[in-house]
């Protein structure tokens, strides 16, 4: 039954991310975050996916400037805003210790924005904890889906506003 529910949620989220035209408003406020341990590189690979329209709105509101994530002429300025926002609203602890995330960049994928970060020099992972408040400053019905991955072990959870943390032991 759990597998069926997971597949159903995945199908619904895929539809919401890809099935909307520009003029449609999505009924859910959802983001996804994945933290994956790369044993070969001894790093954590972090990716976030948020609806671009919501993300542009919160960036404009918080930083009081025009935002357009899909405009190549504004890429450098948008990188600064995205980095500032994500670092303020997402943190990761590995093995009980806070780790510094390096912002790598973002890209637009249909109606969503993918944001990429990396944590270097992580020799092993016994536990991971994510604190995620992305878009909490805009929506009180925000849902964050978090995936923590080590090898072929994947632990996932949804975090519903006002909760903000998910942790897993490996």
mmCIF file of C-alpha atoms in Angstrom:
data_model
loop_
_atom_site.group_PDB
_atom_site.id
_atom_site.type_symbol
_atom_site.label_atom_id
_atom_site.label_comp_id
_atom_site.label_asym_id
_atom_site.label_seq_id
_atom_site.Cartn_x
_atom_site.Cartn_y
_atom_site.Cartn_z
ATOM 1 C CA UNK A 1 0.000 0.000 0.000
ATOM 2 C CA UNK A 2 2.859 2.410 0.844
ATOM 3 C CA UNK A 3 4.404 1.884 -2.624
ATOM 4 C CA UNK A 4 1.055 2.722 -4.231
ATOM 5 C CA UNK A 5 0.787 5.935 -2.186
ATOM 6 C CA UNK A 6 4.358 6.928 -3.104
ATOM 7 C CA UNK A 7 3.668 6.315 -6.798
ATOM 8 C CA UNK A 8 0.429 8.310 -6.586
ATOM 9 C CA UNK A 9 2.156 11.259 -4.909
ATOM 10 C CA UNK A 10 4.957 11.133 -7.508
ATOM 11 C CA UNK A 11 2.427 11.157 -10.369
ATOM 12 C CA UNK A 12 0.519 14.086 -8.852
ATOM 13 C CA UNK A 13 3.701 16.099 -8.230
ATOM 14 C CA UNK A 14 4.949 15.381 -11.751
ATOM 15 C CA UNK A 15 1.648 16.628 -13.146
ATOM 16 C CA UNK A 16 1.826 19.747 -11.008
ATOM 17 C CA UNK A 17 5.409 20.526 -12.049
ATOM 18 C CA UNK A 18 5.018 19.809 -15.751
ATOM 19 C CA UNK A 19 1.324 19.837 -16.586
ATOM 20 C CA UNK A 20 0.480 23.473 -16.019
ATOM 21 C CA UNK A 21 0.429 26.190 -18.618
ATOM 22 C CA UNK A 22 1.911 29.619 -17.819
ATOM 23 C CA UNK A 23 -1.505 31.050 -16.912
ATOM 24 C CA UNK A 24 -2.528 28.222 -14.568
ATOM 25 C CA UNK A 25 -1.976 28.562 -10.840
ATOM 26 C CA UNK A 26 -0.959 25.434 -9.013
ATOM 27 C CA UNK A 27 -3.140 24.409 -6.077
ATOM 28 C CA UNK A 28 -0.245 23.071 -3.989
ATOM 29 C CA UNK A 29 2.748 24.907 -2.658
ATOM 30 C CA UNK A 30 5.423 22.247 -2.739
ATOM 31 C CA UNK A 31 9.166 21.987 -3.099
ATOM 32 C CA UNK A 32 11.497 19.016 -3.168
ATOM 33 C CA UNK A 33 14.980 18.726 -1.729
ATOM 34 C CA UNK A 34 17.351 15.829 -2.181
ATOM 35 C CA UNK A 35 20.620 15.294 -0.314
ATOM 36 C CA UNK A 36 22.684 12.477 -1.779
ATOM 37 C CA UNK A 37 25.987 11.157 -0.475
ATOM 38 C CA UNK A 38 28.534 10.678 -3.263
ATOM 39 C CA UNK A 39 31.042 8.209 -1.766
ATOM 40 C CA UNK A 40 33.423 8.431 -4.738
ATOM 41 C CA UNK A 41 33.696 12.234 -4.543
ATOM 42 C CA UNK A 42 33.325 12.305 -0.733
ATOM 43 C CA UNK A 43 30.629 14.947 -1.000
ATOM 44 C CA UNK A 44 26.959 15.648 -0.464
ATOM 45 C CA UNK A 45 25.058 16.654 -3.579
ATOM 46 C CA UNK A 46 22.076 18.851 -2.741
ATOM 47 C CA UNK A 47 19.315 19.780 -5.164
ATOM 48 C CA UNK A 48 16.088 21.713 -4.655
ATOM 49 C CA UNK A 49 13.133 22.069 -6.996
ATOM 50 C CA UNK A 50 10.555 24.842 -6.595
ATOM 51 C CA UNK A 51 7.866 26.370 -8.774
ATOM 52 C CA UNK A 52 9.534 29.254 -10.627
ATOM 53 C CA UNK A 53 6.628 31.686 -10.254
ATOM 54 C CA UNK A 54 6.506 31.225 -6.475
ATOM 55 C CA UNK A 55 10.281 31.439 -6.216
ATOM 56 C CA UNK A 56 10.458 34.645 -8.272
ATOM 57 C CA UNK A 57 7.695 36.146 -6.116
ATOM 58 C CA UNK A 58 9.498 35.471 -2.837
ATOM 59 C CA UNK A 59 12.820 36.725 -4.215
ATOM 60 C CA UNK A 60 11.170 39.969 -5.381
ATOM 61 C CA UNK A 61 9.357 40.380 -2.054
ATOM 62 C CA UNK A 62 12.387 39.679 0.145
ATOM 63 C CA UNK A 63 15.034 41.545 -1.841
ATOM 64 C CA UNK A 64 12.869 44.370 -3.243
ATOM 65 C CA UNK A 65 14.051 44.056 -6.835
ATOM 66 C CA UNK A 66 12.859 42.821 -10.193
ATOM 67 C CA UNK A 67 13.305 39.090 -10.679
ATOM 68 C CA UNK A 68 13.296 37.004 -13.839
ATOM 69 C CA UNK A 69 14.990 33.654 -13.425
ATOM 70 C CA UNK A 70 14.654 32.781 -17.106
ATOM 71 C CA UNK A 71 16.252 35.985 -18.456
ATOM 72 C CA UNK A 72 19.885 35.261 -19.472
ATOM 73 C CA UNK A 73 20.762 38.966 -19.125
ATOM 74 C CA UNK A 74 19.825 38.788 -15.412
ATOM 75 C CA UNK A 75 21.573 35.453 -14.673
ATOM 76 C CA UNK A 76 24.395 36.903 -12.538
ATOM 77 C CA UNK A 77 22.007 39.031 -10.448
ATOM 78 C CA UNK A 78 19.554 36.126 -10.072
ATOM 79 C CA UNK A 79 22.368 33.782 -9.014
ATOM 80 C CA UNK A 80 23.166 36.145 -6.135
ATOM 81 C CA UNK A 81 19.518 36.284 -4.993
ATOM 82 C CA UNK A 82 18.982 32.534 -5.315
ATOM 83 C CA UNK A 83 22.201 31.820 -3.384
ATOM 84 C CA UNK A 84 21.318 34.298 -0.615
ATOM 85 C CA UNK A 85 17.774 32.917 -0.253
ATOM 86 C CA UNK A 86 18.664 29.207 -0.344
ATOM 87 C CA UNK A 87 21.554 29.521 2.111
ATOM 88 C CA UNK A 88 19.192 31.349 4.512
ATOM 89 C CA UNK A 89 16.370 28.787 4.195
ATOM 90 C CA UNK A 90 18.115 25.431 3.856
ATOM 91 C CA UNK A 91 20.690 23.801 6.095
ATOM 92 C CA UNK A 92 22.159 20.332 6.355
ATOM 93 C CA UNK A 93 23.777 18.491 9.248
ATOM 94 C CA UNK A 94 25.882 15.418 8.530
ATOM 95 C CA UNK A 95 26.741 13.080 11.400
ATOM 96 C CA UNK A 96 25.358 15.608 13.891
ATOM 97 C CA UNK A 97 27.438 18.543 12.635
ATOM 98 C CA UNK A 98 26.419 21.545 10.549
ATOM 99 C CA UNK A 99 28.068 21.519 7.112
ATOM 100 C CA UNK A 100 28.806 24.407 4.757
ATOM 101 C CA UNK A 101 26.992 24.199 1.450
ATOM 102 C CA UNK A 102 28.594 25.658 -1.671
ATOM 103 C CA UNK A 103 26.106 27.139 -4.117
ATOM 104 C CA UNK A 104 26.677 25.791 -7.640
ATOM 105 C CA UNK A 105 23.846 27.433 -9.568
ATOM 106 C CA UNK A 106 20.293 27.059 -10.821
ATOM 107 C CA UNK A 107 18.469 26.179 -14.010
ATOM 108 C CA UNK A 108 14.915 26.500 -15.259
ATOM 109 C CA UNK A 109 13.139 23.261 -16.175
ATOM 110 C CA UNK A 110 9.654 23.882 -17.535
ATOM 111 C CA UNK A 111 7.707 25.557 -14.708
ATOM 112 C CA UNK A 112 10.265 24.724 -12.029
ATOM 113 C CA UNK A 113 13.613 26.034 -10.887
ATOM 114 C CA UNK A 114 16.301 23.518 -9.931
ATOM 115 C CA UNK A 115 18.948 24.746 -7.492
ATOM 116 C CA UNK A 116 22.225 22.887 -6.937
ATOM 117 C CA UNK A 117 24.581 22.924 -3.945
ATOM 118 C CA UNK A 118 27.447 20.760 -2.762
ATOM 119 C CA UNK A 119 29.133 19.922 0.516
ATOM 120 C CA UNK A 120 32.761 18.916 0.101
ATOM 121 C CA UNK A 121 34.994 16.707 2.268
ATOM 122 C CA UNK A 122 32.369 14.352 3.689
ATOM 123 C CA UNK A 123 34.160 11.058 4.182
ATOM 124 C CA UNK A 124 31.159 9.091 5.422
ATOM 125 C CA UNK A 125 27.526 9.501 6.423
ATOM 126 C CA UNK A 126 25.851 7.871 9.404
ATOM 127 C CA UNK A 127 23.100 10.464 9.761
ATOM 128 C CA UNK A 128 21.676 13.409 7.820
ATOM 129 C CA UNK A 129 19.342 16.170 8.956
ATOM 130 C CA UNK A 130 17.755 18.798 6.734
ATOM 131 C CA UNK A 131 16.176 22.010 7.978
ATOM 132 C CA UNK A 132 14.063 23.464 5.187
ATOM 133 C CA UNK A 133 11.997 26.675 5.312
ATOM 134 C CA UNK A 134 11.940 27.362 1.565
ATOM 135 C CA UNK A 135 8.849 29.484 0.768
ATOM 136 C CA UNK A 136 7.667 29.366 4.408
ATOM 137 C CA UNK A 137 7.903 33.162 4.357
ATOM 138 C CA UNK A 138 5.279 33.209 1.603
ATOM 139 C CA UNK A 139 2.877 30.288 2.155
ATOM 140 C CA UNK A 140 1.486 28.805 5.359
ATOM 141 C CA UNK A 141 0.476 25.646 3.485
ATOM 142 C CA UNK A 142 3.964 24.945 2.102
ATOM 143 C CA UNK A 143 4.974 21.301 1.822
ATOM 144 C CA UNK A 144 8.589 20.219 1.442
ATOM 145 C CA UNK A 145 9.364 16.732 0.238
ATOM 146 C CA UNK A 146 12.837 15.668 1.375
ATOM 147 C CA UNK A 147 14.867 12.709 0.109
ATOM 148 C CA UNK A 148 18.045 11.606 1.889
ATOM 149 C CA UNK A 149 20.113 9.155 -0.137
ATOM 150 C CA UNK A 150 23.163 7.030 0.670
ATOM 151 C CA UNK A 151 24.025 4.428 -1.940
ATOM 152 C CA UNK A 152 20.849 2.526 -2.745
ATOM 153 C CA UNK A 153 19.206 3.509 0.558
ATOM 154 C CA UNK A 154 16.658 6.295 0.130
ATOM 155 C CA UNK A 155 14.729 7.786 3.054
ATOM 156 C CA UNK A 156 11.984 10.270 2.279
ATOM 157 C CA UNK A 157 9.488 12.382 4.136
ATOM 158 C CA UNK A 158 7.216 15.340 3.662
ATOM 159 C CA UNK A 159 7.572 18.324 5.937
ATOM 160 C CA UNK A 160 4.419 20.376 6.383
ATOM 161 C CA UNK A 161 4.531 24.010 7.501
ATOM 162 C CA UNK A 162 5.327 24.954 10.277
ATOM 163 C CA UNK A 163 7.526 21.844 10.773
ATOM 164 C CA UNK A 164 10.931 22.239 9.161
ATOM 165 C CA UNK A 165 13.195 19.268 9.864
ATOM 166 C CA UNK A 166 13.718 15.721 8.661
ATOM 167 C CA UNK A 167 16.527 13.438 9.750
ATOM 168 C CA UNK A 168 17.555 9.886 9.023
ATOM 169 C CA UNK A 169 20.181 7.436 10.203
ATOM 170 C CA UNK A 170 21.984 5.132 7.801
#
